[in-house]
Amino acid sequence: LLNLSDIKSSFRYGQTAAGFTNTLGDAWIQELRKLEDQVPPRPLSSVLETIQQETNGQDIFEEIDPEPLGSASIGQVHRAVLRDTSNNSQQQAPIEVAVKVQYPEAQALFRGDMDTIRSLCEFLAPEQIVMLNALEKQNAHELDYRTEAQNLTQVRQNMIRHGFQPAEVVVPAPIPHLSTSRMLVMELLPGVKLMDGIHAYYHQW
């Protein structure tokens, strides 16, 4: 049998297909949803190497859990504790964060995938080129974690402004000055996966 997690260059499309609950059967959905956060993780050494590159060698984490909280198509997330860099003599409470680190080859795989799809579209379905351009632009934004940090900040502010946070939902706050295009640092929140929470909410009705 084909293991979907072995098809690395198609992870993003598998994740998208996992949302087609009205089209695909339960067996397919359950298997495709593994691509959301159950892709075989990379070694911690690879993650630490990227962190060193993105922080210019600065030691900003006191500790990083070797086991990822989740691993998906273009990166994986680890729990970490920020190093206390304050000059305050009083003991500061440890600040737990989630660190999302992008895989080194993620952008190259994306460009290769898009080139392949574009070649097929130009030959078989040239009318789809416009949609492909929009898809390529959207996914290119997703590969820059600074965009995700900005989105988190905006959504968080909107939820607070309209009274949804913290009464009904909590959006983690990113730490912009520690985040880069390939590393996103945000506060660590306990809870279930977003889609699991949404499904549980609607099952109540």
Coordinates of N, CA and C in Angstrom, one line a residue:
L1 N 0.8 -1.2 0.0 CA 0.0 0.0 0.0 C 0.9 1.3 0.0
L2 N 0.4 2.3 -0.6 CA 1.1 3.5 -0.7 C 1.0 4.3 0.6
N3 N 2.1 4.7 1.1 CA 2.1 5.6 2.3 C 2.1 7.0 1.9
L4 N 1.0 7.8 2.2 CA 1.0 9.1 1.7 C 2.1 10.0 2.2
S5 N 2.6 9.7 3.4 CA 3.6 10.5 4.0 C 5.0 10.4 3.3
D6 N 5.1 9.4 2.4 CA 6.3 9.2 1.7 C 6.4 10.1 0.4
I7 N 5.2 10.7 0.0 CA 5.2 11.6 -1.2 C 5.4 13.0 -0.7
K8 N 6.7 13.4 -0.4 CA 7.0 14.6 0.2 C 6.5 15.8 -0.6
S9 N 6.7 15.8 -1.9 CA 6.4 17.0 -2.7 C 4.9 17.2 -2.9
S10 N 4.1 16.3 -2.4 CA 2.6 16.4 -2.5 C 1.9 16.7 -1.2
F11 N 2.6 16.9 -0.2 CA 2.0 17.1 1.1 C 1.0 18.2 1.1
R12 N 1.3 19.4 0.5 CA 0.4 20.5 0.6 C -1.0 20.2 -0.1
Y13 N -0.9 19.4 -1.2 CA -2.1 19.1 -1.9 C -2.9 18.0 -1.1
G14 N -2.2 17.2 -0.4 CA -2.9 16.2 0.5 C -3.6 16.9 1.6
Q15 N -3.0 17.9 2.2 CA -3.6 18.7 3.3 C -4.8 19.4 2.8
T16 N -4.8 19.9 1.6 CA -5.9 20.6 1.0 C -7.1 19.6 0.8
A17 N -6.7 18.4 0.3 CA -7.7 17.4 0.0 C -8.4 16.9 1.3
A18 N -7.7 17.0 2.4 CA -8.2 16.6 3.7 C -9.5 17.4 4.1
G19 N -9.6 18.5 3.5 CA -10.8 19.4 3.8 C -12.0 19.1 3.0
F20 N -11.8 18.2 2.0 CA -13.0 17.8 1.1 C -13.8 16.8 1.8
T21 N -14.4 17.1 2.9 CA -15.2 16.1 3.7 C -16.5 15.7 3.0
N22 N -16.9 16.6 2.1 CA -18.2 16.3 1.4 C -17.9 15.6 0.1
T23 N -16.7 15.3 -0.2 CA -16.3 14.7 -1.5 C -15.6 13.3 -1.3
L24 N -14.7 13.2 -0.4 CA -13.9 12.0 -0.1 C -14.5 11.2 1.0
G25 N -14.3 9.9 1.0 CA -14.8 9.0 2.1 C -14.0 9.2 3.4
D26 N -14.6 8.7 4.5 CA -14.0 8.8 5.8 C -12.6 8.2 5.8
A27 N -12.4 7.1 5.2 CA -11.1 6.4 5.2 C -10.0 7.3 4.6
W28 N -10.3 8.0 3.4 CA -9.4 8.9 2.8 C -9.1 10.1 3.6
I29 N -10.2 10.7 4.2 CA -10.0 11.9 5.0 C -9.1 11.6 6.2
Q30 N -9.3 10.5 6.9 CA -8.5 10.1 8.1 C -7.1 10.0 7.7
E31 N -6.8 9.4 6.6 CA -5.4 9.2 6.1 C -4.8 10.5 5.7
L32 N -5.6 11.3 5.0 CA -5.0 12.6 4.5 C -4.8 13.6 5.7
R33 N -5.6 13.5 6.7 CA -5.4 14.4 7.9 C -4.1 14.1 8.6
K34 N -3.5 13.0 8.4 CA -2.2 12.7 9.0 C -1.2 13.7 8.5
L35 N -1.4 14.2 7.2 CA -0.5 15.1 6.6 C -0.5 16.5 7.3
E36 N -1.5 16.7 8.1 CA -1.6 18.0 8.8 C -0.6 18.2 9.9
D37 N -0.3 17.1 10.7 CA 0.6 17.2 11.7 C 1.3 15.9 12.1
Q38 N 1.2 14.9 11.3 CA 1.7 13.6 11.6 C 2.7 13.0 10.6
V39 N 3.3 13.9 9.8 CA 4.3 13.6 8.8 C 5.5 13.1 9.6
P40 N 6.2 12.1 9.2 CA 7.5 11.7 9.9 C 8.4 12.9 10.1
P41 N 8.7 13.2 11.4 CA 9.5 14.4 11.7 C 11.0 14.3 11.3
R42 N 11.6 15.4 11.1 CA 13.1 15.4 10.8 C 13.8 15.3 12.2
P43 N 15.1 14.9 12.1 CA 15.9 14.9 13.3 C 16.1 16.2 14.0
L44 N 16.2 16.2 15.3 CA 16.3 17.5 16.0 C 17.6 18.3 15.5
S45 N 18.6 17.6 15.1 CA 19.8 18.2 14.6 C 19.5 19.1 13.4
S46 N 18.7 18.7 12.6 CA 18.3 19.5 11.4 C 17.5 20.7 11.8
V47 N 16.6 20.6 12.8 CA 15.9 21.7 13.3 C 16.8 22.7 13.9
L48 N 17.7 22.2 14.8 CA 18.6 23.1 15.5 C 19.5 23.9 14.5
E49 N 19.9 23.2 13.4 CA 20.7 23.9 12.4 C 20.0 25.1 11.8
T50 N 18.7 24.9 11.5 CA 18.0 26.0 10.9 C 17.8 27.1 11.9
I51 N 17.5 26.8 13.2 CA 17.4 27.8 14.2 C 18.7 28.6 14.3
Q52 N 19.8 27.9 14.3 CA 21.1 28.6 14.4 C 21.3 29.6 13.2
Q53 N 20.9 29.2 12.0 CA 20.9 30.0 10.8 C 20.0 31.3 11.0
E54 N 18.8 31.0 11.5 CA 17.8 32.1 11.6 C 18.1 33.1 12.7
T55 N 18.8 32.6 13.7 CA 19.1 33.5 14.8 C 20.5 34.1 14.8
N56 N 21.2 33.8 13.7 CA 22.6 34.2 13.5 C 23.5 33.7 14.7
G57 N 23.2 32.5 15.2 CA 24.0 31.9 16.2 C 23.6 32.3 17.6
Q58 N 22.6 33.1 17.8 CA 22.3 33.5 19.1 C 21.5 32.4 19.9
D59 N 21.9 32.3 21.1 CA 21.3 31.2 21.9 C 20.0 31.8 22.6
I60 N 18.9 31.7 22.0 CA 17.7 32.4 22.5 C 16.8 31.4 23.3
F61 N 17.1 30.1 23.2 CA 16.2 29.1 23.9 C 17.0 28.5 25.0
E62 N 16.3 28.4 26.2 CA 16.9 27.7 27.3 C 16.9 26.2 27.1
E63 N 15.8 25.7 26.5 CA 15.6 24.3 26.1 C 14.6 24.2 25.0
I64 N 14.8 23.1 24.3 CA 13.9 22.7 23.2 C 13.6 21.2 23.3
D65 N 12.3 20.9 23.3 CA 11.9 19.5 23.4 C 12.3 18.8 22.1
P66 N 13.0 17.6 22.3 CA 13.4 16.9 21.1 C 12.2 16.3 20.3
E67 N 11.1 16.0 21.0 CA 9.9 15.5 20.3 C 9.1 16.6 19.8
P68 N 8.8 16.7 18.5 CA 7.9 17.8 18.0 C 6.5 17.6 18.4
L69 N 5.8 18.8 18.6 CA 4.4 18.8 18.9 C 3.6 18.3 17.6
G70 N 4.2 18.6 16.5 CA 3.6 18.2 15.2 C 4.5 18.4 14.1
S71 N 4.4 17.7 13.0 CA 5.2 17.8 11.8 C 4.3 17.7 10.6
A72 N 4.5 18.7 9.7 CA 3.6 18.7 8.6 C 4.4 18.9 7.3
S73 N 3.8 19.5 6.3 CA 4.4 19.5 4.9 C 5.7 20.3 4.8
I74 N 5.8 21.5 5.4 CA 6.9 22.3 5.1 C 7.7 22.5 6.4
G75 N 7.3 22.0 7.5 CA 8.1 22.2 8.8 C 7.5 21.5 9.9
Q76 N 8.1 21.7 11.1 CA 7.6 21.0 12.3 C 7.7 22.0 13.5
V77 N 6.9 21.7 14.5 CA 6.8 22.6 15.7 C 7.3 21.9 16.9
H78 N 8.1 22.6 17.7 CA 8.7 22.1 19.0 C 8.3 23.1 20.1
R79 N 8.1 22.5 21.3 CA 7.9 23.3 22.5 C 9.3 23.7 22.9
A80 N 9.4 25.0 23.4 CA 10.7 25.5 23.8 C 10.5 26.5 25.0
V81 N 11.6 26.8 25.6 CA 11.6 27.8 26.7 C 12.6 28.9 26.4
L82 N 12.1 30.1 26.4 CA 13.0 31.2 26.1 C 14.0 31.4 27.1
R83 N 15.2 31.8 26.7 CA 16.3 32.1 27.7 C 16.0 33.5 28.2
D84 N 16.1 33.7 29.5 CA 15.9 35.0 30.2 C 17.1 35.9 29.9
T85 N 16.8 36.9 29.2 CA 17.9 37.9 28.8 C 17.7 39.2 29.5
S86 N 16.8 39.2 30.5 CA 16.6 40.5 31.2 C 17.7 40.7 32.2
N87 N 17.9 41.9 32.6 CA 19.0 42.3 33.6 C 18.4 42.3 35.0
N88 N 17.1 41.9 35.1 CA 16.5 41.9 36.5 C 17.1 40.8 37.3
S89 N 17.4 41.1 38.5 CA 18.1 40.1 39.4 C 17.0 39.1 39.9
Q90 N 15.7 39.4 39.9 CA 14.7 38.5 40.4 C 14.5 37.4 39.4
Q91 N 14.2 36.2 39.9 CA 13.9 35.0 39.0 C 12.7 35.2 38.2
Q92 N 12.8 35.1 36.9 CA 11.6 35.3 36.1 C 11.0 33.9 35.8
A93 N 9.7 33.9 35.7 CA 9.0 32.6 35.3 C 9.4 32.2 33.9
P94 N 9.6 30.9 33.7 CA 10.0 30.4 32.3 C 8.9 30.8 31.3
I95 N 9.3 31.2 30.2 CA 8.3 31.5 29.1 C 8.3 30.4 28.1
E96 N 7.2 29.6 28.1 CA 7.1 28.5 27.1 C 6.6 29.0 25.8
V97 N 7.2 28.6 24.7 CA 6.8 29.0 23.4 C 6.7 27.8 22.4
A98 N 6.0 28.0 21.3 CA 6.0 27.0 20.3 C 6.9 27.6 19.2
V99 N 7.8 26.8 18.7 CA 8.7 27.2 17.6 C 8.5 26.4 16.4
K100 N 8.0 27.1 15.3 CA 7.8 26.4 14.0 C 8.9 26.7 13.1
V101 N 9.6 25.6 12.7 CA 10.8 25.7 11.9 C 10.6 25.0 10.5
Q102 N 10.9 25.8 9.5 CA 10.7 25.3 8.1 C 11.8 24.4 7.6
Y103 N 11.5 23.4 6.9 CA 12.5 22.5 6.3 C 13.3 23.2 5.3
P104 N 14.6 22.8 5.2 CA 15.5 23.5 4.3 C 15.1 23.5 2.8
E105 N 14.5 22.4 2.4 CA 14.2 22.2 1.0 C 12.7 22.6 0.7
A106 N 12.0 23.1 1.6 CA 10.6 23.4 1.4 C 10.3 24.3 0.2
Q107 N 11.1 25.4 0.1 CA 10.8 26.3 -1.0 C 11.2 25.8 -2.3
A108 N 12.3 25.0 -2.4 CA 12.7 24.4 -3.6 C 11.7 23.3 -4.1
L109 N 11.1 22.6 -3.2 CA 10.1 21.6 -3.5 C 8.8 22.3 -4.0
F110 N 8.5 23.4 -3.4 CA 7.3 24.1 -3.8 C 7.5 24.7 -5.3
R111 N 8.6 25.3 -5.5 CA 8.9 25.8 -6.9 C 8.9 24.7 -7.9
G112 N 9.5 23.5 -7.6 CA 9.5 22.4 -8.5 C 8.1 21.9 -8.7
D113 N 7.2 21.8 -7.7 CA 5.8 21.4 -7.9 C 5.1 22.3 -8.8
M114 N 5.2 23.6 -8.5 CA 4.5 24.6 -9.3 C 5.0 24.6 -10.8
D115 N 6.2 24.4 -11.0 CA 6.7 24.3 -12.4 C 6.1 23.1 -13.1
T116 N 6.0 22.0 -12.4 CA 5.5 20.8 -13.0 C 4.0 21.0 -13.3
I117 N 3.2 21.5 -12.4 CA 1.8 21.7 -12.6 C 1.6 22.7 -13.7
R118 N 2.4 23.8 -13.7 CA 2.3 24.8 -14.8 C 2.5 24.2 -16.2
S119 N 3.5 23.3 -16.3 CA 3.7 22.7 -17.6 C 2.5 21.8 -18.0
L120 N 1.9 21.1 -17.0 CA 0.7 20.3 -17.4 C -0.5 21.2 -17.7
C121 N -0.6 22.3 -17.0 CA -1.8 23.2 -17.3 C -1.6 23.8 -18.7
E122 N -0.4 24.2 -19.0 CA -0.2 24.9 -20.3 C -0.5 23.9 -21.4
F123 N -0.3 22.6 -21.2 CA -0.6 21.7 -22.3 C -2.0 21.1 -22.3
L124 N -2.6 20.9 -21.1 CA -3.8 20.2 -20.9 C -5.0 21.1 -20.6
A125 N -4.7 22.2 -19.8 CA -5.8 23.1 -19.3 C -5.3 24.5 -19.2
P126 N -5.0 25.2 -20.3 CA -4.5 26.5 -20.2 C -5.4 27.5 -19.6
E127 N -6.7 27.2 -19.5 CA -7.7 28.1 -18.9 C -7.5 28.1 -17.4
Q128 N -6.8 27.2 -16.8 CA -6.5 27.1 -15.4 C -5.3 27.9 -14.9
I129 N -4.6 28.5 -15.9 CA -3.4 29.2 -15.5 C -3.6 30.4 -14.6
V130 N -4.7 31.1 -14.8 CA -5.1 32.2 -13.9 C -5.2 31.7 -12.5
M131 N -6.0 30.6 -12.3 CA -6.2 30.1 -10.9 C -4.9 29.6 -10.4
L132 N -4.0 29.0 -11.2 CA -2.7 28.5 -10.8 C -1.9 29.7 -10.3
N133 N -1.9 30.8 -11.0 CA -1.1 32.0 -10.6 C -1.5 32.4 -9.1
A134 N -2.8 32.4 -8.9 CA -3.3 32.8 -7.6 C -2.9 31.8 -6.5
L135 N -3.0 30.5 -6.8 CA -2.6 29.5 -5.9 C -1.1 29.6 -5.6
E136 N -0.3 29.9 -6.6 CA 1.2 30.0 -6.4 C 1.5 31.2 -5.5
K137 N 0.8 32.3 -5.7 CA 1.0 33.5 -4.9 C 0.6 33.2 -3.5
Q138 N -0.5 32.5 -3.3 CA -1.0 32.3 -1.9 C 0.0 31.4 -1.2
N139 N 0.5 30.3 -1.8 CA 1.4 29.4 -1.2 C 2.7 30.0 -0.9
A140 N 3.2 30.9 -1.8 CA 4.4 31.6 -1.6 C 4.4 32.4 -0.3
H141 N 3.2 33.0 -0.1 CA 3.1 33.8 1.2 C 3.2 32.9 2.4
E142 N 2.6 31.7 2.3 CA 2.6 30.7 3.4 C 4.1 30.3 3.7
L143 N 4.9 30.3 2.7 CA 6.3 29.9 3.0 C 7.1 31.0 3.7
D144 N 6.6 32.2 3.9 CA 7.2 33.2 4.7 C 6.5 33.3 6.0
Y145 N 7.1 32.8 7.0 CA 6.5 32.7 8.4 C 6.2 34.1 9.0
R146 N 6.9 35.2 8.4 CA 6.6 36.5 8.9 C 5.2 36.9 8.5
T147 N 4.7 36.4 7.4 CA 3.3 36.7 7.0 C 2.4 36.0 8.0
E148 N 2.7 34.8 8.4 CA 1.9 34.1 9.4 C 1.8 34.8 10.7
A149 N 3.0 35.4 11.1 CA 3.0 36.1 12.3 C 2.1 37.4 12.3
Q150 N 2.2 38.0 11.1 CA 1.3 39.2 10.9 C -0.2 38.8 11.0
N151 N -0.5 37.7 10.3 CA -1.9 37.2 10.4 C -2.4 36.8 11.8
L152 N -1.5 36.2 12.5 CA -1.8 35.9 13.9 C -2.1 37.1 14.7
T153 N -1.3 38.1 14.5 CA -1.5 39.4 15.3 C -2.8 40.0 14.9
Q154 N -3.1 40.1 13.6 CA -4.3 40.7 13.1 C -5.6 39.9 13.6
V155 N -5.6 38.6 13.5 CA -6.7 37.8 14.0 C -6.9 38.0 15.5
R156 N -5.8 37.9 16.2 CA -5.8 38.1 17.7 C -6.4 39.4 18.1
Q157 N -6.0 40.5 17.4 CA -6.5 41.8 17.7 C -8.0 41.9 17.4
N158 N -8.4 41.3 16.3 CA -9.9 41.3 15.9 C -10.7 40.5 16.9
M159 N -10.2 39.3 17.4 CA -10.9 38.5 18.4 C -11.1 39.3 19.7
I160 N -10.1 40.0 20.1 CA -10.1 40.8 21.3 C -11.1 41.9 21.1
R161 N -11.0 42.6 20.0 CA -11.8 43.8 19.8 C -13.3 43.5 19.8
H162 N -13.7 42.3 19.2 CA -15.1 41.9 19.1 C -15.5 41.1 20.3
G163 N -14.7 40.9 21.3 CA -15.1 40.2 22.5 C -15.1 38.7 22.5
F164 N -14.5 38.1 21.5 CA -14.4 36.6 21.4 C -13.3 36.1 22.2
Q165 N -12.2 36.9 22.3 CA -11.1 36.4 23.1 C -11.0 37.2 24.4
P166 N -10.9 36.6 25.6 CA -10.7 35.1 25.7 C -11.9 34.3 26.0
A167 N -13.1 34.9 25.9 CA -14.3 34.2 26.3 C -14.5 32.9 25.5
E168 N -14.3 32.9 24.2 CA -14.7 31.8 23.3 C -13.5 31.2 22.6
V169 N -12.5 32.0 22.3 CA -11.3 31.6 21.5 C -10.1 32.3 22.0
V170 N -9.0 31.6 21.9 CA -7.7 32.3 22.2 C -6.7 32.0 21.0
V171 N -6.2 33.1 20.5 CA -5.3 33.1 19.4 C -3.9 33.3 20.0
P172 N -2.9 32.4 19.7 CA -1.6 32.6 20.3 C -0.9 33.9 19.8
A173 N -0.2 34.5 20.6 CA 0.5 35.8 20.3 C 1.9 35.4 19.7
P174 N 2.2 35.9 18.5 CA 3.5 35.7 18.0 C 4.5 36.6 18.6
I175 N 5.8 36.2 18.5 CA 6.9 37.1 19.0 C 7.7 37.6 17.8
P176 N 7.3 38.7 17.3 CA 7.8 39.1 16.0 C 9.3 39.3 15.9
H177 N 9.9 39.8 17.0 CA 11.3 40.1 16.9 C 12.2 38.8 17.0
L178 N 11.6 37.7 17.3 CA 12.3 36.4 17.2 C 11.9 35.6 16.0
S179 N 10.9 36.1 15.2 CA 10.4 35.3 14.1 C 11.1 35.8 12.8
T180 N 11.3 34.8 11.9 CA 11.9 35.1 10.6 C 11.1 34.5 9.5
S181 N 11.6 34.5 8.3 CA 10.9 33.9 7.2 C 10.8 32.4 7.3
R182 N 11.7 31.8 8.1 CA 11.8 30.3 8.2 C 11.6 29.8 9.6
M183 N 11.3 30.7 10.6 CA 11.1 30.4 12.0 C 10.1 31.3 12.6
L184 N 9.0 30.6 13.1 CA 8.0 31.4 13.8 C 8.0 31.0 15.3
V185 N 8.1 32.0 16.1 CA 8.0 31.8 17.6 C 6.7 32.5 18.1
M186 N 5.9 31.7 18.8 CA 4.7 32.2 19.4 C 4.4 31.6 20.7
E187 N 3.5 32.2 21.5 CA 3.2 31.6 22.8 C 2.6 30.3 22.7
L188 N 2.9 29.4 23.6 CA 2.4 28.0 23.6 C 1.1 27.9 24.4
L189 N 0.1 27.5 23.7 CA -1.2 27.3 24.3 C -1.7 25.9 24.3
P190 N -2.2 25.4 25.5 CA -2.8 24.0 25.5 C -4.1 24.0 24.7
G191 N -4.4 22.8 24.2 CA -5.7 22.7 23.5 C -5.6 21.6 22.4
V192 N -6.7 21.4 21.7 CA -6.8 20.4 20.7 C -6.5 21.1 19.3
K193 N -6.4 20.2 18.3 CA -6.2 20.8 17.0 C -7.4 21.6 16.6
L194 N -7.2 22.6 15.8 CA -8.3 23.5 15.4 C -9.5 22.8 14.7
M195 N -9.2 21.9 13.8 CA -10.3 21.2 13.1 C -11.0 20.3 14.0
D196 N -10.3 19.6 15.0 CA -10.9 18.8 16.0 C -11.9 19.6 16.8
G197 N -11.4 20.8 17.2 CA -12.3 21.7 18.0 C -13.5 22.1 17.3
I198 N -13.3 22.4 16.0 CA -14.5 22.9 15.2 C -15.5 21.7 15.0
H199 N -15.0 20.5 14.8 CA -15.9 19.4 14.6 C -16.6 19.1 15.9
A200 N -15.9 19.2 17.1 CA -16.5 18.9 18.4 C -17.6 20.0 18.7
Y201 N -17.3 21.2 18.3 CA -18.3 22.3 18.5 C -19.6 22.0 17.7
Y202 N -19.5 21.6 16.5 CA -20.7 21.5 15.7 C -21.4 20.2 16.0
H203 N -20.7 19.2 16.6 CA -21.3 18.0 17.0 C -22.3 18.2 18.1
Q204 N -22.1 19.3 18.8 CA -23.0 19.7 19.9 C -24.4 20.1 19.4
W205 N -24.5 20.5 18.2 CA -25.7 21.0 17.6 C -26.5 20.0 16.8

